[in-house]
PDB file of C-alpha atoms in Angstrom:
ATOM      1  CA  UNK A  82      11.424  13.715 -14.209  1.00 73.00           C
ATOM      2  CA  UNK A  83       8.718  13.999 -16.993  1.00 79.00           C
ATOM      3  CA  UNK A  84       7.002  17.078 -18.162  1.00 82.00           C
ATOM      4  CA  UNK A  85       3.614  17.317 -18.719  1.00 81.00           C
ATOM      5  CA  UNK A  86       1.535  20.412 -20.192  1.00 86.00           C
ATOM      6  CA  UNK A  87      -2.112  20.573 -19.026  1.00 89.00           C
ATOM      7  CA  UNK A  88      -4.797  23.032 -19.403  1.00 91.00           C
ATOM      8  CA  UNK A  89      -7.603  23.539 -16.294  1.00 89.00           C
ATOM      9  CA  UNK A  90     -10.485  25.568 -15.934  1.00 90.00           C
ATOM     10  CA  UNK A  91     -10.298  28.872 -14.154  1.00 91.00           C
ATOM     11  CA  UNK A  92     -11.876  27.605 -10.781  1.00 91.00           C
ATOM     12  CA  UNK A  93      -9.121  25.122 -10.750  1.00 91.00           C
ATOM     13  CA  UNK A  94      -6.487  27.184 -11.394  1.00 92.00           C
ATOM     14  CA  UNK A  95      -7.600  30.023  -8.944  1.00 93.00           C
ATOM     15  CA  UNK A  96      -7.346  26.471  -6.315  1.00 91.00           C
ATOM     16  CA  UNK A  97      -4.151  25.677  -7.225  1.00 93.00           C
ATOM     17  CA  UNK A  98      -2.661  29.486  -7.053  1.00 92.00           C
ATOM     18  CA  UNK A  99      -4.218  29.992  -3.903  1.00 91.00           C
ATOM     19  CA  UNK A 100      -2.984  26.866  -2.777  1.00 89.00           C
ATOM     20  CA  UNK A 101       0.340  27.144  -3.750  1.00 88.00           C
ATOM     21  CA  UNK A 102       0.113  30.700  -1.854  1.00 89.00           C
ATOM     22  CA  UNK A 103      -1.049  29.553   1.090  1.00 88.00           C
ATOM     23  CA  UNK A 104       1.673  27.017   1.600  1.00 83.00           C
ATOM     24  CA  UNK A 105       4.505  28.714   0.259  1.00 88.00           C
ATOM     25  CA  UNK A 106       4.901  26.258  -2.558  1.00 85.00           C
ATOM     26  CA  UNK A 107       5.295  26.276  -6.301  1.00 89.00           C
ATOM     27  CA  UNK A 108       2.150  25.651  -8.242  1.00 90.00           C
ATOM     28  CA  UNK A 109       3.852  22.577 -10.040  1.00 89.00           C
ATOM     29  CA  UNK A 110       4.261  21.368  -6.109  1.00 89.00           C
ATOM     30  CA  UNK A 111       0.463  21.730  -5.447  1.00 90.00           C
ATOM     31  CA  UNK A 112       0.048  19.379  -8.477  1.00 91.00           C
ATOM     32  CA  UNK A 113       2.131  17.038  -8.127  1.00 88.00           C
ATOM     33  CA  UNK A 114       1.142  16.684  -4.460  1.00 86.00           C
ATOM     34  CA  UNK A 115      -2.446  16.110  -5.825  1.00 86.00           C
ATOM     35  CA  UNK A 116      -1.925  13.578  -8.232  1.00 86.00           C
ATOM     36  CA  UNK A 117       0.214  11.194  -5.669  1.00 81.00           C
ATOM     37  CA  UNK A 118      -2.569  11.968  -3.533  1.00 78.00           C
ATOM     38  CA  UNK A 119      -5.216  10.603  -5.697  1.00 75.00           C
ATOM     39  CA  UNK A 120      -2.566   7.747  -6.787  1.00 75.00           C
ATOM     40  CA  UNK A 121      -2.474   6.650  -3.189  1.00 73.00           C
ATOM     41  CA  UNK A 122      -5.748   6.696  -2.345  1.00 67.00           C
ATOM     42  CA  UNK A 123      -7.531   5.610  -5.661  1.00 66.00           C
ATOM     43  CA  UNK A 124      -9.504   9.088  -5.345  1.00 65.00           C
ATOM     44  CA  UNK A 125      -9.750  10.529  -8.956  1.00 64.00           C
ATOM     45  CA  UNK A 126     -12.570  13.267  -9.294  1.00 61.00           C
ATOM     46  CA  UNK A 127     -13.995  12.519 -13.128  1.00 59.00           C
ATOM     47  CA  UNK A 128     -16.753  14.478 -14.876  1.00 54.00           C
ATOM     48  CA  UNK A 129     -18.494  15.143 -11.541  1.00 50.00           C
ATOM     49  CA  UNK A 130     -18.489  11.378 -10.260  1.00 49.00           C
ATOM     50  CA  UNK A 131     -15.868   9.730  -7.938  1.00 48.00           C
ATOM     51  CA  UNK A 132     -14.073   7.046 -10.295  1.00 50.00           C
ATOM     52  CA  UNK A 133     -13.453   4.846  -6.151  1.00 52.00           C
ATOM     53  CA  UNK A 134     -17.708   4.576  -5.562  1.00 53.00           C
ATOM     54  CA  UNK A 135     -19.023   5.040  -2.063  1.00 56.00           C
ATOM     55  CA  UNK A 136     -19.126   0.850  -1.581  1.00 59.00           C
ATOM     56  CA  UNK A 137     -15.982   1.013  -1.751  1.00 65.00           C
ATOM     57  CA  UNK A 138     -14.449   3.684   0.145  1.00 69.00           C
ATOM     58  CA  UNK A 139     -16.855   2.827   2.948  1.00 74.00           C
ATOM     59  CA  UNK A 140     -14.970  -0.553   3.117  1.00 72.00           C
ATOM     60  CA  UNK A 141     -11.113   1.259   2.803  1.00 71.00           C
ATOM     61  CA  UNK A 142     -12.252   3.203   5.630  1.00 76.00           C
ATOM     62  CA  UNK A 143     -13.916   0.934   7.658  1.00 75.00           C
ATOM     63  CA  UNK A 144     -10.716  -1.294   6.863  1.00 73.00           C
ATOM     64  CA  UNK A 145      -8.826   1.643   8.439  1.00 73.00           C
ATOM     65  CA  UNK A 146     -10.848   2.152  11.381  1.00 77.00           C
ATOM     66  CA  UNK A 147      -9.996  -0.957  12.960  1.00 74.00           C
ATOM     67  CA  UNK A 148      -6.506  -1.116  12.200  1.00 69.00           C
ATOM     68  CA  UNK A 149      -6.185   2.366  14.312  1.00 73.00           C
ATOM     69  CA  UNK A 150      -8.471   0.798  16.765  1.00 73.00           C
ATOM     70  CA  UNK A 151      -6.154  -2.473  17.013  1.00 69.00           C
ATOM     71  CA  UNK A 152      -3.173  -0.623  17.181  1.00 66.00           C
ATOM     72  CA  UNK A 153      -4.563   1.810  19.918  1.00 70.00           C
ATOM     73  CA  UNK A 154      -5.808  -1.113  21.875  1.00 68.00           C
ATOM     74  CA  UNK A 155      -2.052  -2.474  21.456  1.00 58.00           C
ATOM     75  CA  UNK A 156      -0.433   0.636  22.468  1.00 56.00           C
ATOM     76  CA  UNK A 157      -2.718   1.156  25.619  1.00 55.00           C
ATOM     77  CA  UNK A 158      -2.301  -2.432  27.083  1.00 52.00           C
ATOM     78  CA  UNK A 159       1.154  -1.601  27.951  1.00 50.00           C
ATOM     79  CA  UNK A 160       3.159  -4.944  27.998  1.00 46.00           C
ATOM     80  CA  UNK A 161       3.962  -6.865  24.750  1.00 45.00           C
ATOM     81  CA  UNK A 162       4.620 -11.040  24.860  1.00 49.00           C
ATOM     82  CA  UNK A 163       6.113 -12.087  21.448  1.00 55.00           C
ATOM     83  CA  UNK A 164       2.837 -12.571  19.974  1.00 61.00           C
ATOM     84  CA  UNK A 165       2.046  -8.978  20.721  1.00 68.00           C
ATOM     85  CA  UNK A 166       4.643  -8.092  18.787  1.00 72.00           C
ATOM     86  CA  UNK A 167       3.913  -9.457  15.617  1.00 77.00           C
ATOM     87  CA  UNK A 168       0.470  -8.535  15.967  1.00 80.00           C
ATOM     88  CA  UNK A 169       1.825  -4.995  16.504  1.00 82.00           C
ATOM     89  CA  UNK A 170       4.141  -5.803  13.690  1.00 85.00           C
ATOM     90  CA  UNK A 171       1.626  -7.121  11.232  1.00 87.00           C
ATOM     91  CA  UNK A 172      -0.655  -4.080  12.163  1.00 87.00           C
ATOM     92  CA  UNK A 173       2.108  -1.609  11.371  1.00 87.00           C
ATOM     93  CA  UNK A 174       2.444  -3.355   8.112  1.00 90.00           C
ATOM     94  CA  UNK A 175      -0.711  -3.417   7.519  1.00 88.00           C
ATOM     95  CA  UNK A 176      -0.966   0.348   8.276  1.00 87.00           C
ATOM     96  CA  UNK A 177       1.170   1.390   5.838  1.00 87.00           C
ATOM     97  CA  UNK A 178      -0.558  -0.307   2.558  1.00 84.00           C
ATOM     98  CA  UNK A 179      -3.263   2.752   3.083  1.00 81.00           C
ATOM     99  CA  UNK A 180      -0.675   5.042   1.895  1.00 79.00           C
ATOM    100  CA  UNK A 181       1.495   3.875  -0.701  1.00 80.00           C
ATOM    101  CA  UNK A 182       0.771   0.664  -3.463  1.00 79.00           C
ATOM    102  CA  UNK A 183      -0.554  -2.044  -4.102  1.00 86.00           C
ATOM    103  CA  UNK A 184      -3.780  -0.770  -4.883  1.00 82.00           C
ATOM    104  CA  UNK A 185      -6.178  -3.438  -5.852  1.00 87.00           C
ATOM    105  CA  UNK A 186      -7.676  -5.831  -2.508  1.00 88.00           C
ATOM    106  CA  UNK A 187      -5.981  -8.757  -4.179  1.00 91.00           C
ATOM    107  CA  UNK A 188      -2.823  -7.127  -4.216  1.00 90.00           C
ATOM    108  CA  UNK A 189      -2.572  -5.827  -0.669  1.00 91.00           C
ATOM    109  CA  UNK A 190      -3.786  -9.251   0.889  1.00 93.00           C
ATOM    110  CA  UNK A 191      -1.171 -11.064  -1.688  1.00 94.00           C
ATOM    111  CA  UNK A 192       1.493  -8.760   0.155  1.00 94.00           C
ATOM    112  CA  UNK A 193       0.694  -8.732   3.564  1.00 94.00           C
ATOM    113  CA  UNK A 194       0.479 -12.785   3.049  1.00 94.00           C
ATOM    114  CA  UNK A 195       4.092 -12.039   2.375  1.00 96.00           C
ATOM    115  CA  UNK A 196       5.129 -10.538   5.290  1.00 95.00           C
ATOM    116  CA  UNK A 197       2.928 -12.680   7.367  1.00 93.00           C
ATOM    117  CA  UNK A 198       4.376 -15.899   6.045  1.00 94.00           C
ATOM    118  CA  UNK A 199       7.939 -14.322   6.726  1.00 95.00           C
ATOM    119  CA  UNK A 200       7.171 -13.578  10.255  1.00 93.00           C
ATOM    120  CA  UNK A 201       5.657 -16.783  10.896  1.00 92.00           C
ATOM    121  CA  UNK A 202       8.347 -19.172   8.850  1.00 91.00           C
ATOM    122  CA  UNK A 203      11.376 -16.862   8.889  1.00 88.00           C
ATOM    123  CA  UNK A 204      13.815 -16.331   5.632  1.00 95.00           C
ATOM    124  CA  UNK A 205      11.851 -18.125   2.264  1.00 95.00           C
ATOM    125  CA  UNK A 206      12.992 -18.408  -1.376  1.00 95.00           C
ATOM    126  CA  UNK A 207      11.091 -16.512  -3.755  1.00 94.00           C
ATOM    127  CA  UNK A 208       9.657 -19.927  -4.958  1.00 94.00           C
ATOM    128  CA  UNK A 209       8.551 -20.991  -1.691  1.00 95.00           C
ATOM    129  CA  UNK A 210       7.071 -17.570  -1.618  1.00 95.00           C
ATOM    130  CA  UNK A 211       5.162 -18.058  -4.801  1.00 94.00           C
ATOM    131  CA  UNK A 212       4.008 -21.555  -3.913  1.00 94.00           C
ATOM    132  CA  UNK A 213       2.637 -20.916  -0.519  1.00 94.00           C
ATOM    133  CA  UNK A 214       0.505 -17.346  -2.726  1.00 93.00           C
ATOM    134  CA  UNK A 215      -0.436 -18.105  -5.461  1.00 94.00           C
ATOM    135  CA  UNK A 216      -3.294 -21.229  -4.720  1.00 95.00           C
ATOM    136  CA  UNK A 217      -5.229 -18.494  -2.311  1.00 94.00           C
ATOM    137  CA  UNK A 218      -4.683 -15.875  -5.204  1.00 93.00           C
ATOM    138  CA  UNK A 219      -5.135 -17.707  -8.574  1.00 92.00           C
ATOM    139  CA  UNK A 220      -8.653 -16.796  -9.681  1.00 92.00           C
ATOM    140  CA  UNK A 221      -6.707 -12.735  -9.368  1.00 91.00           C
ATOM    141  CA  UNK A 222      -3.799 -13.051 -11.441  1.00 90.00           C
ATOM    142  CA  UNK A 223      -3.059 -15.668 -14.762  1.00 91.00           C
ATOM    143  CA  UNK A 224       0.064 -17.313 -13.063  1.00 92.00           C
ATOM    144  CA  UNK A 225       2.193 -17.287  -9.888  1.00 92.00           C
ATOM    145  CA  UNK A 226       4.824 -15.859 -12.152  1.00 92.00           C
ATOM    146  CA  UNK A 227       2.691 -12.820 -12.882  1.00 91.00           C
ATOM    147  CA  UNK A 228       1.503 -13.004  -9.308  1.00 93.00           C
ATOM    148  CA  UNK A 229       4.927 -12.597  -8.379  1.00 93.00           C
ATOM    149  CA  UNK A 230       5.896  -9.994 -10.470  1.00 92.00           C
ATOM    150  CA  UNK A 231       2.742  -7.153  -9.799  1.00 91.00           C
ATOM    151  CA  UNK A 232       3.563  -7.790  -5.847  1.00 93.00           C
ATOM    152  CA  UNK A 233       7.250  -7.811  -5.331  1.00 91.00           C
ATOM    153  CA  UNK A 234       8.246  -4.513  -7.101  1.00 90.00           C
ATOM    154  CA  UNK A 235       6.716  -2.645  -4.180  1.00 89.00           C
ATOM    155  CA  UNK A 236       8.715  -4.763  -1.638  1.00 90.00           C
ATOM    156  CA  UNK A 237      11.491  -2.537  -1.704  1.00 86.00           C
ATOM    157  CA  UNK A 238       9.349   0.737  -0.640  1.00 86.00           C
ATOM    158  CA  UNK A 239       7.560  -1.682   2.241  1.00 88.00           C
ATOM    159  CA  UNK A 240       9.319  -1.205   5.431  1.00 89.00           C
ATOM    160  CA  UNK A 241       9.480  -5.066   7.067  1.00 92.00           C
ATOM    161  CA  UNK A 242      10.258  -6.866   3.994  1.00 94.00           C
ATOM    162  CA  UNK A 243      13.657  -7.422   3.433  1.00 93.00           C
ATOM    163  CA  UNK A 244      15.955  -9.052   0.674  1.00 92.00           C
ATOM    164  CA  UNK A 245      17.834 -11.651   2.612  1.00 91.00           C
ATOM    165  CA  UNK A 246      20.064 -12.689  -0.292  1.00 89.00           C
ATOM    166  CA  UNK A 247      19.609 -13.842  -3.865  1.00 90.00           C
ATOM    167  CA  UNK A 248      16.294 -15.110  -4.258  1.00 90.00           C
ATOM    168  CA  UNK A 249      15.496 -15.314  -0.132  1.00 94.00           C
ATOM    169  CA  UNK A 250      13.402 -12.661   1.802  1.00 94.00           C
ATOM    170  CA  UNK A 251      12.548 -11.956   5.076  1.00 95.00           C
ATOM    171  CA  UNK A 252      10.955  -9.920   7.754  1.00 93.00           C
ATOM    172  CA  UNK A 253      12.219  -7.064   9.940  1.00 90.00           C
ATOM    173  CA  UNK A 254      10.218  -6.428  12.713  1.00 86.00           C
ATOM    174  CA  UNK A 255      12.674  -3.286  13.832  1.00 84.00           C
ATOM    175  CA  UNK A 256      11.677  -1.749  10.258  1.00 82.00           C
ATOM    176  CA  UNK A 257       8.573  -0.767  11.203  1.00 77.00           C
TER     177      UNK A 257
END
């Protein structure tokens, strides 16, 4: 774990101690709690202006919004076919790219491409992978190596992706 020295302002500090107080934590907790926070959600507060602008999280939460609204709609219609299931599926993978990386549009579409193309075609090599992403993807990233390489390190922390062997992935519906 790294250490980091920072200096804050008094208001910010009486937050933090109070904080920490109320919650039973260690100060260090409150901050490090904070900064994943604004990691996850792209919300960094920055001289008085929100670095994410309104356009923006307008769309992340509208974006939201109707993922809990599909996956309410699934949950109250009771009976599941097999396409239900990898809507539900897809949904639930979906869901979770709110709260943990990629960050950038590009790079959460690029993933849950991914997993849909796994669901839909079963077990790929990484190469089939990259040729079936990278042509709706190129004008984001310089090559389908690079494309490659930003999106698969967060496979790993995804639950429904799975390493199927060397160089083969697939989906896991019961992950998620």
């Amino acid at each position: 774990m790294q250490r980091f020295s920072i200096s804050v302002d008094d208001e910010l500090a009486a937050w933090i101690e109070a904080e920490a107080d109320e919650r039973g934590v260690s100060k260090a907790k409150v901050i490090r709690d904070s900064v994943e926070t604004a990691r996850i959600t792209g919300l960094v507060h920055a001289d008085e202006h929100d670095v994410l602008d309104g356009g923006d999280l307008l769309d992340r939460i509208e974006r939201l919004e109707g993922r809990v609204a599909a996956l309410e709609e699934n949950t109250v219609d009771g009976g599941h076919d097999d396409d239900d299931s990898e809507t539900d599926a897809l949904a639930a993978f979906e869901a979770q790219l709110e709260v943990q990386p990629p960050t950038t549009e590009h790079g959460e579409q690029a993933v849950l491409r991914v997993f849909s193309l796994l669901v839909e075609d079963g077990p790929m090599k990484t190469s089939e992978l990259r040729e079936a992403l990278y042509p709706k993807f190129e004008d984001e990233f310089s090559s389908a190596e690079s494309m490659w390489q930003s999106i698969n390190r967060y496979f790993s922390d995804l639950d429904g992706i799975e390493k199927a062997g060397h160089g083969k992935w697939d989906a896991d519906l019961t992950e998620l």
